[in-house]
Amino acid sequence: EAGVTQFPSHSVIEKGQTVTLRCDPISGHDNLYWYRRVMGKEIKFLLHFVKESKQDESGMPNNRFLAERTGGTYSTLKVQPAELEDSGVYFCASSQRGSERGYFGPGTRLTVL
Amino acid sequence: RKEVEQDPGPFNVPEGATVAFNCTYSNSASQSFFWYRQDCRKEPKLLMSVYSSGNEDGRFTAQLNRASQYISLLIRDSKLSDSATYLCASITGGGNKLTFGTGTQLKVEL
């Protein structure tokens, strides 16, 4: 069974540019989560989708971040415009309905210059 | 105060040693706890869930102490391949979102 995949694996952009990260969860997983780890800090929750609906977006840092999950399959996380402090590793995780066990993707390493 | 706190280490131990990590949590309403392992530049992978009764998986033993609000991970007979960062995590409330500690780095040496 394929795991959670994320694209791109790395992205280097300049401050003010736009970047879109993609996550493909494990097939059949209703729950999809985005997390972020910035340098030297812990992995922090950003938001949670149940199918196509945003269940919890309490961790989104500000309105420069927009997440979507149209059709309840893959999800995108857009950062527009990117700032220096957005640099970090963005992880996606998915899980089956009702399960606490989340499976993480390999992450996207974002560097904003 | 961080919701989940860990000693960042590093813990440098010889192969074959026993090593223990503790993690404290501040929210008494947290209902589930986990240990994840993260290798350098990789994603976190679930190592084990943690129960009040304690649970063991081979060389790994996890324990939850709700009264003192900490969880522990014991690794016996350390292997070189155990070198990694160990993250503790909790779930509080619905939605099953994870709250992580910063991780404890373990280096097992010859």
PDB file of C-alpha atoms in Angstrom:
ATOM      1  CA  GLU A   1       0.000   0.000   0.000  1.00  0.00           C
ATOM      2  CA  ALA A   2       1.364   3.415  -0.949  1.00  0.00           C
ATOM      3  CA  GLY A   3       2.092   5.747   1.927  1.00  0.00           C
ATOM      4  CA  VAL A   4       1.470   9.453   2.260  1.00  0.00           C
ATOM      5  CA  THR A   5       3.278  11.358  -0.463  1.00  0.00           C
ATOM      6  CA  GLN A   6       4.200  15.013  -0.593  1.00  0.00           C
ATOM      7  CA  PHE A   7       5.376  17.235  -3.390  1.00  0.00           C
ATOM      8  CA  PRO A   8       7.788  18.897  -3.783  1.00  0.00           C
ATOM      9  CA  SER A   9      10.367  17.447  -1.446  1.00  0.00           C
ATOM     10  CA  HIS A  10      12.224  20.753  -1.401  1.00  0.00           C
ATOM     11  CA  SER A  11      11.296  24.281  -2.400  1.00  0.00           C
ATOM     12  CA  VAL A  12      13.465  27.371  -2.328  1.00  0.00           C
ATOM     13  CA  ILE A  13      11.681  30.639  -3.017  1.00  0.00           C
ATOM     14  CA  GLU A  14      12.206  34.308  -2.401  1.00  0.00           C
ATOM     15  CA  LYS A  15      10.298  36.356   0.103  1.00  0.00           C
ATOM     16  CA  GLY A  16       7.065  37.566  -1.406  1.00  0.00           C
ATOM     17  CA  GLN A  17       6.654  34.661  -3.800  1.00  0.00           C
ATOM     18  CA  THR A  18       3.917  32.061  -3.690  1.00  0.00           C
ATOM     19  CA  VAL A  19       4.418  28.372  -3.054  1.00  0.00           C
ATOM     20  CA  THR A  20       1.930  25.512  -3.155  1.00  0.00           C
ATOM     21  CA  LEU A  21       2.601  22.273  -1.344  1.00  0.00           C
ATOM     22  CA  ARG A  22       0.725  19.112  -2.148  1.00  0.00           C
ATOM     23  CA  CYS A  23      -0.141  16.092  -0.041  1.00  0.00           C
ATOM     24  CA  ASP A  24      -1.620  12.814  -1.235  1.00  0.00           C
ATOM     25  CA  PRO A  25      -2.907  10.844   1.741  1.00  0.00           C
ATOM     26  CA  ILE A  26      -3.210   7.092   1.956  1.00  0.00           C
ATOM     27  CA  SER A  27      -6.187   6.014  -0.112  1.00  0.00           C
ATOM     28  CA  GLY A  28      -9.349   5.806   1.954  1.00  0.00           C
ATOM     29  CA  HIS A  29      -8.078   7.962   4.797  1.00  0.00           C
ATOM     30  CA  ASP A  30     -10.703  10.541   5.660  1.00  0.00           C
ATOM     31  CA  ASN A  31      -8.468  12.487   8.019  1.00  0.00           C
ATOM     32  CA  LEU A  32      -5.696  14.668   6.669  1.00  0.00           C
ATOM     33  CA  TYR A  33      -3.470  16.861   8.822  1.00  0.00           C
ATOM     34  CA  TRP A  34      -0.850  19.470   8.069  1.00  0.00           C
ATOM     35  CA  TYR A  35       1.993  20.078  10.519  1.00  0.00           C
ATOM     36  CA  ARG A  36       5.071  22.275  10.377  1.00  0.00           C
ATOM     37  CA  ARG A  37       8.462  22.182  12.010  1.00  0.00           C
ATOM     38  CA  VAL A  38      10.530  25.341  12.007  1.00  0.00           C
ATOM     39  CA  MET A  39      14.210  25.223  12.896  1.00  0.00           C
ATOM     40  CA  GLY A  40      14.840  24.364  16.520  1.00  0.00           C
ATOM     41  CA  LYS A  41      11.172  24.085  17.409  1.00  0.00           C
ATOM     42  CA  GLU A  42       8.732  21.260  17.858  1.00  0.00           C
ATOM     43  CA  ILE A  43       6.436  19.946  15.137  1.00  0.00           C
ATOM     44  CA  LYS A  44       3.251  22.002  15.337  1.00  0.00           C
ATOM     45  CA  PHE A  45      -0.246  21.295  14.122  1.00  0.00           C
ATOM     46  CA  LEU A  46      -1.601  23.547  11.387  1.00  0.00           C
ATOM     47  CA  LEU A  47      -4.962  22.117  10.397  1.00  0.00           C
ATOM     48  CA  HIS A  48      -7.153  19.067  10.039  1.00  0.00           C
ATOM     49  CA  PHE A  49      -9.473  18.012   7.227  1.00  0.00           C
ATOM     50  CA  VAL A  50     -12.149  15.387   7.461  1.00  0.00           C
ATOM     51  CA  LYS A  51     -12.731  14.513   3.842  1.00  0.00           C
ATOM     52  CA  GLU A  52     -13.097  17.917   2.164  1.00  0.00           C
ATOM     53  CA  SER A  53     -14.162  19.825   5.262  1.00  0.00           C
ATOM     54  CA  LYS A  54     -11.853  21.809   7.503  1.00  0.00           C
ATOM     55  CA  GLN A  55     -12.379  20.354  10.947  1.00  0.00           C
ATOM     56  CA  ASP A  56      -9.831  22.421  12.827  1.00  0.00           C
ATOM     57  CA  GLU A  57      -7.644  25.193  11.481  1.00  0.00           C
ATOM     58  CA  SER A  58      -6.604  26.594  14.843  1.00  0.00           C
ATOM     59  CA  GLY A  59      -2.919  26.131  14.084  1.00  0.00           C
ATOM     60  CA  MET A  60      -2.793  28.152  10.878  1.00  0.00           C
ATOM     61  CA  PRO A  61      -0.384  31.011  11.580  1.00  0.00           C
ATOM     62  CA  ASN A  62      -2.105  33.743   9.566  1.00  0.00           C
ATOM     63  CA  ASN A  63      -4.155  34.437   6.470  1.00  0.00           C
ATOM     64  CA  ARG A  64      -1.171  34.017   4.174  1.00  0.00           C
ATOM     65  CA  PHE A  65      -1.757  30.292   4.491  1.00  0.00           C
ATOM     66  CA  LEU A  66      -4.593  28.649   2.572  1.00  0.00           C
ATOM     67  CA  ALA A  67      -5.332  24.949   2.646  1.00  0.00           C
ATOM     68  CA  GLU A  68      -7.758  23.101   0.439  1.00  0.00           C
ATOM     69  CA  ARG A  69      -8.879  19.544  -0.037  1.00  0.00           C
ATOM     70  CA  THR A  70     -11.278  19.607  -2.930  1.00  0.00           C
ATOM     71  CA  GLY A  71     -13.000  16.290  -3.445  1.00  0.00           C
ATOM     72  CA  GLY A  72     -11.646  14.956  -0.198  1.00  0.00           C
ATOM     73  CA  THR A  73      -8.589  13.354  -1.755  1.00  0.00           C
ATOM     74  CA  TYR A  74      -5.317  15.267  -2.042  1.00  0.00           C
ATOM     75  CA  SER A  75      -4.710  18.534  -0.252  1.00  0.00           C
ATOM     76  CA  THR A  76      -2.776  21.670  -1.095  1.00  0.00           C
ATOM     77  CA  LEU A  77      -1.276  24.243   1.218  1.00  0.00           C
ATOM     78  CA  LYS A  78      -0.545  27.577  -0.373  1.00  0.00           C
ATOM     79  CA  VAL A  79       1.620  30.246   1.188  1.00  0.00           C
ATOM     80  CA  GLN A  80       1.113  33.671  -0.363  1.00  0.00           C
ATOM     81  CA  PRO A  81       3.151  35.807   0.003  1.00  0.00           C
ATOM     82  CA  ALA A  82       5.886  33.801   1.651  1.00  0.00           C
ATOM     83  CA  GLU A  83       7.888  35.354   4.483  1.00  0.00           C
ATOM     84  CA  LEU A  84      11.269  34.355   5.923  1.00  0.00           C
ATOM     85  CA  GLU A  85       9.690  32.877   9.037  1.00  0.00           C
ATOM     86  CA  ASP A  86       7.686  30.423   6.914  1.00  0.00           C
ATOM     87  CA  SER A  87      10.839  28.387   6.306  1.00  0.00           C
ATOM     88  CA  GLY A  88      10.641  24.911   7.768  1.00  0.00           C
ATOM     89  CA  VAL A  89       9.517  21.404   7.048  1.00  0.00           C
ATOM     90  CA  TYR A  90       5.839  20.913   6.281  1.00  0.00           C
ATOM     91  CA  PHE A  91       4.513  17.462   7.064  1.00  0.00           C
ATOM     92  CA  CYS A  92       1.232  15.961   6.042  1.00  0.00           C
ATOM     93  CA  ALA A  93      -0.331  13.033   7.875  1.00  0.00           C
ATOM     94  CA  SER A  94      -3.411  10.965   7.249  1.00  0.00           C
ATOM     95  CA  SER A  95      -5.466   8.519   9.235  1.00  0.00           C
ATOM     96  CA  GLN A  96      -8.565   6.402   8.948  1.00  0.00           C
ATOM     97  CA  ARG A  97     -11.818   7.656  10.382  1.00  0.00           C
ATOM     98  CA  GLY A  98     -11.805   7.306  14.155  1.00  0.00           C
ATOM     99  CA  SER A  99      -8.185   6.201  14.330  1.00  0.00           C
ATOM    100  CA  GLU A 100      -5.539   7.923  16.411  1.00  0.00           C
ATOM    101  CA  ARG A 101      -2.775   6.409  14.315  1.00  0.00           C
ATOM    102  CA  GLY A 102      -1.519   8.944  11.840  1.00  0.00           C
ATOM    103  CA  TYR A 103       0.865   8.164   9.016  1.00  0.00           C
ATOM    104  CA  PHE A 104       3.242  10.936   8.077  1.00  0.00           C
ATOM    105  CA  GLY A 105       4.501  11.882   4.663  1.00  0.00           C
ATOM    106  CA  PRO A 106       8.182  12.609   4.032  1.00  0.00           C
ATOM    107  CA  GLY A 107       7.652  16.351   4.308  1.00  0.00           C
ATOM    108  CA  THR A 108       8.373  19.346   2.126  1.00  0.00           C
ATOM    109  CA  ARG A 109      11.396  21.390   3.134  1.00  0.00           C
ATOM    110  CA  LEU A 110      10.589  25.035   2.393  1.00  0.00           C
ATOM    111  CA  THR A 111      13.282  27.673   2.377  1.00  0.00           C
ATOM    112  CA  VAL A 112      12.305  31.315   1.976  1.00  0.00           C
ATOM    113  CA  LEU A 113      15.210  33.602   1.115  1.00  0.00           C
TER     114      LEU A 113
ATOM    115  CA  ARG B   1       4.950  26.683  29.266  1.00  0.00           C
ATOM    116  CA  LYS B   2       5.030  24.148  26.457  1.00  0.00           C
ATOM    117  CA  GLU B   3       2.280  21.577  26.482  1.00  0.00           C
ATOM    118  CA  VAL B   4       4.735  18.701  25.994  1.00  0.00           C
ATOM    119  CA  GLU B   5       8.323  18.983  27.207  1.00  0.00           C
ATOM    120  CA  GLN B   6      11.344  16.803  26.628  1.00  0.00           C
ATOM    121  CA  ASP B   7      15.048  16.993  27.388  1.00  0.00           C
ATOM    122  CA  PRO B   8      16.603  17.611  23.945  1.00  0.00           C
ATOM    123  CA  GLY B   9      19.752  15.651  24.777  1.00  0.00           C
ATOM    124  CA  PRO B  10      21.814  14.441  23.068  1.00  0.00           C
ATOM    125  CA  PHE B  11      22.069  11.229  24.981  1.00  0.00           C
ATOM    126  CA  ASN B  12      25.296   9.493  23.948  1.00  0.00           C
ATOM    127  CA  VAL B  13      25.311   5.884  25.077  1.00  0.00           C
ATOM    128  CA  PRO B  14      27.440   2.838  24.269  1.00  0.00           C
ATOM    129  CA  GLU B  15      25.969  -0.032  22.351  1.00  0.00           C
ATOM    130  CA  GLY B  16      24.204  -2.430  24.684  1.00  0.00           C
ATOM    131  CA  ALA B  17      23.330   0.223  27.246  1.00  0.00           C
ATOM    132  CA  THR B  18      19.887   0.876  28.658  1.00  0.00           C
ATOM    133  CA  VAL B  19      18.596   4.397  28.189  1.00  0.00           C
ATOM    134  CA  ALA B  20      15.447   6.095  29.434  1.00  0.00           C
ATOM    135  CA  PHE B  21      13.683   9.231  28.260  1.00  0.00           C
ATOM    136  CA  ASN B  22      11.008  11.145  30.073  1.00  0.00           C
ATOM    137  CA  CYS B  23       8.468  13.548  28.736  1.00  0.00           C
ATOM    138  CA  THR B  24       6.104  15.740  30.752  1.00  0.00           C
ATOM    139  CA  TYR B  25       2.777  17.121  29.665  1.00  0.00           C
ATOM    140  CA  SER B  26       0.890  20.056  31.125  1.00  0.00           C
ATOM    141  CA  ASN B  27      -2.686  19.412  30.038  1.00  0.00           C
ATOM    142  CA  SER B  28      -4.326  16.965  32.400  1.00  0.00           C
ATOM    143  CA  ALA B  29      -7.116  16.500  29.853  1.00  0.00           C
ATOM    144  CA  SER B  30      -4.741  14.843  27.366  1.00  0.00           C
ATOM    145  CA  GLN B  31      -6.091  11.396  26.698  1.00  0.00           C
ATOM    146  CA  SER B  32      -3.602   9.589  24.490  1.00  0.00           C
ATOM    147  CA  PHE B  33       0.164   9.483  24.295  1.00  0.00           C
ATOM    148  CA  PHE B  34       2.723   8.213  21.839  1.00  0.00           C
ATOM    149  CA  TRP B  35       6.405   7.863  21.150  1.00  0.00           C
ATOM    150  CA  TYR B  36       7.557   8.596  17.623  1.00  0.00           C
ATOM    151  CA  ARG B  37      10.962   8.034  16.128  1.00  0.00           C
ATOM    152  CA  GLN B  38      12.389  10.502  13.635  1.00  0.00           C
ATOM    153  CA  ASP B  39      15.543   9.874  11.672  1.00  0.00           C
ATOM    154  CA  CYS B  40      17.523  12.782  10.287  1.00  0.00           C
ATOM    155  CA  ARG B  41      15.595  14.549   7.517  1.00  0.00           C
ATOM    156  CA  LYS B  42      12.839  11.943   7.602  1.00  0.00           C
ATOM    157  CA  GLU B  43       9.258  11.923   8.769  1.00  0.00           C
ATOM    158  CA  PRO B  44       8.170  10.889  12.267  1.00  0.00           C
ATOM    159  CA  LYS B  45       7.193   7.242  12.509  1.00  0.00           C
ATOM    160  CA  LEU B  46       5.071   5.822  15.273  1.00  0.00           C
ATOM    161  CA  LEU B  47       7.163   3.743  17.632  1.00  0.00           C
ATOM    162  CA  MET B  48       4.495   2.882  20.153  1.00  0.00           C
ATOM    163  CA  SER B  49       1.405   4.088  21.922  1.00  0.00           C
ATOM    164  CA  VAL B  50       1.667   4.570  25.670  1.00  0.00           C
ATOM    165  CA  TYR B  51      -0.768   3.150  28.192  1.00  0.00           C
ATOM    166  CA  SER B  52      -1.106   3.560  31.951  1.00  0.00           C
ATOM    167  CA  SER B  53      -0.590  -0.145  32.388  1.00  0.00           C
ATOM    168  CA  GLY B  54       2.711   0.104  30.565  1.00  0.00           C
ATOM    169  CA  ASN B  55       3.457  -1.604  27.298  1.00  0.00           C
ATOM    170  CA  GLU B  56       6.423  -3.379  25.860  1.00  0.00           C
ATOM    171  CA  ASP B  57       7.537  -4.049  22.331  1.00  0.00           C
ATOM    172  CA  GLY B  58      10.746  -6.014  22.198  1.00  0.00           C
ATOM    173  CA  ARG B  59      13.512  -3.869  23.660  1.00  0.00           C
ATOM    174  CA  PHE B  60      11.205  -0.886  24.100  1.00  0.00           C
ATOM    175  CA  THR B  61       9.004  -0.218  27.111  1.00  0.00           C
ATOM    176  CA  ALA B  62       6.688   2.751  27.474  1.00  0.00           C
ATOM    177  CA  GLN B  63       4.905   3.929  30.584  1.00  0.00           C
ATOM    178  CA  LEU B  64       2.364   6.601  31.393  1.00  0.00           C
ATOM    179  CA  ASN B  65       2.071   8.204  34.837  1.00  0.00           C
ATOM    180  CA  ARG B  66      -1.111  10.272  34.879  1.00  0.00           C
ATOM    181  CA  ALA B  67      -0.686  11.418  38.475  1.00  0.00           C
ATOM    182  CA  SER B  68       2.661  13.028  37.712  1.00  0.00           C
ATOM    183  CA  GLN B  69       1.813  13.800  34.098  1.00  0.00           C
ATOM    184  CA  TYR B  70       4.784  12.194  32.440  1.00  0.00           C
ATOM    185  CA  ILE B  71       5.486   9.431  29.996  1.00  0.00           C
ATOM    186  CA  SER B  72       8.653   7.453  29.670  1.00  0.00           C
ATOM    187  CA  LEU B  73      10.450   5.329  27.114  1.00  0.00           C
ATOM    188  CA  LEU B  74      13.011   2.723  28.077  1.00  0.00           C
ATOM    189  CA  ILE B  75      15.302   1.200  25.481  1.00  0.00           C
ATOM    190  CA  ARG B  76      17.233  -1.871  26.535  1.00  0.00           C
ATOM    191  CA  ASP B  77      20.302  -3.299  24.810  1.00  0.00           C
ATOM    192  CA  SER B  78      20.734  -0.225  22.605  1.00  0.00           C
ATOM    193  CA  LYS B  79      21.725  -0.802  18.993  1.00  0.00           C
ATOM    194  CA  LEU B  80      23.553   1.547  16.662  1.00  0.00           C
ATOM    195  CA  SER B  81      20.367   1.615  14.605  1.00  0.00           C
ATOM    196  CA  ASP B  82      18.450   3.105  17.551  1.00  0.00           C
ATOM    197  CA  SER B  83      20.248   6.412  16.961  1.00  0.00           C
ATOM    198  CA  ALA B  84      17.509   8.891  16.121  1.00  0.00           C
ATOM    199  CA  THR B  85      15.359  11.597  17.655  1.00  0.00           C
ATOM    200  CA  TYR B  86      12.544  10.348  19.853  1.00  0.00           C
ATOM    201  CA  LEU B  87       9.448  12.514  19.978  1.00  0.00           C
ATOM    202  CA  CYS B  88       6.722  12.238  22.524  1.00  0.00           C
ATOM    203  CA  ALA B  89       3.258  13.341  21.525  1.00  0.00           C
ATOM    204  CA  SER B  90      -0.171  13.697  23.052  1.00  0.00           C
ATOM    205  CA  ILE B  91      -3.731  13.978  21.846  1.00  0.00           C
ATOM    206  CA  THR B  92      -6.121  16.281  23.681  1.00  0.00           C
ATOM    207  CA  GLY B  93      -9.763  16.622  22.758  1.00  0.00           C
ATOM    208  CA  GLY B  94     -11.371  15.532  19.528  1.00  0.00           C
ATOM    209  CA  GLY B  95      -9.861  15.432  16.073  1.00  0.00           C
ATOM    210  CA  ASN B  96      -6.815  13.395  17.067  1.00  0.00           C
ATOM    211  CA  LYS B  97      -4.379  16.208  16.337  1.00  0.00           C
ATOM    212  CA  LEU B  98      -0.965  15.572  17.832  1.00  0.00           C
ATOM    213  CA  THR B  99       0.963  17.887  20.129  1.00  0.00           C
ATOM    214  CA  PHE B 100       4.670  17.105  19.991  1.00  0.00           C
ATOM    215  CA  GLY B 101       7.629  17.707  22.223  1.00  0.00           C
ATOM    216  CA  THR B 102      10.833  18.994  20.670  1.00  0.00           C
ATOM    217  CA  GLY B 103      12.345  15.523  20.709  1.00  0.00           C
ATOM    218  CA  THR B 104      15.254  13.840  22.463  1.00  0.00           C
ATOM    219  CA  GLN B 105      18.278  12.956  20.388  1.00  0.00           C
ATOM    220  CA  LEU B 106      19.872   9.575  21.018  1.00  0.00           C
ATOM    221  CA  LYS B 107      23.279   8.588  19.719  1.00  0.00           C
ATOM    222  CA  VAL B 108      24.354   5.005  20.265  1.00  0.00           C
ATOM    223  CA  GLU B 109      28.090   4.542  19.861  1.00  0.00           C
ATOM    224  CA  LEU B 110      30.450   1.592  19.498  1.00  0.00           C
TER     225      LEU B 110
END
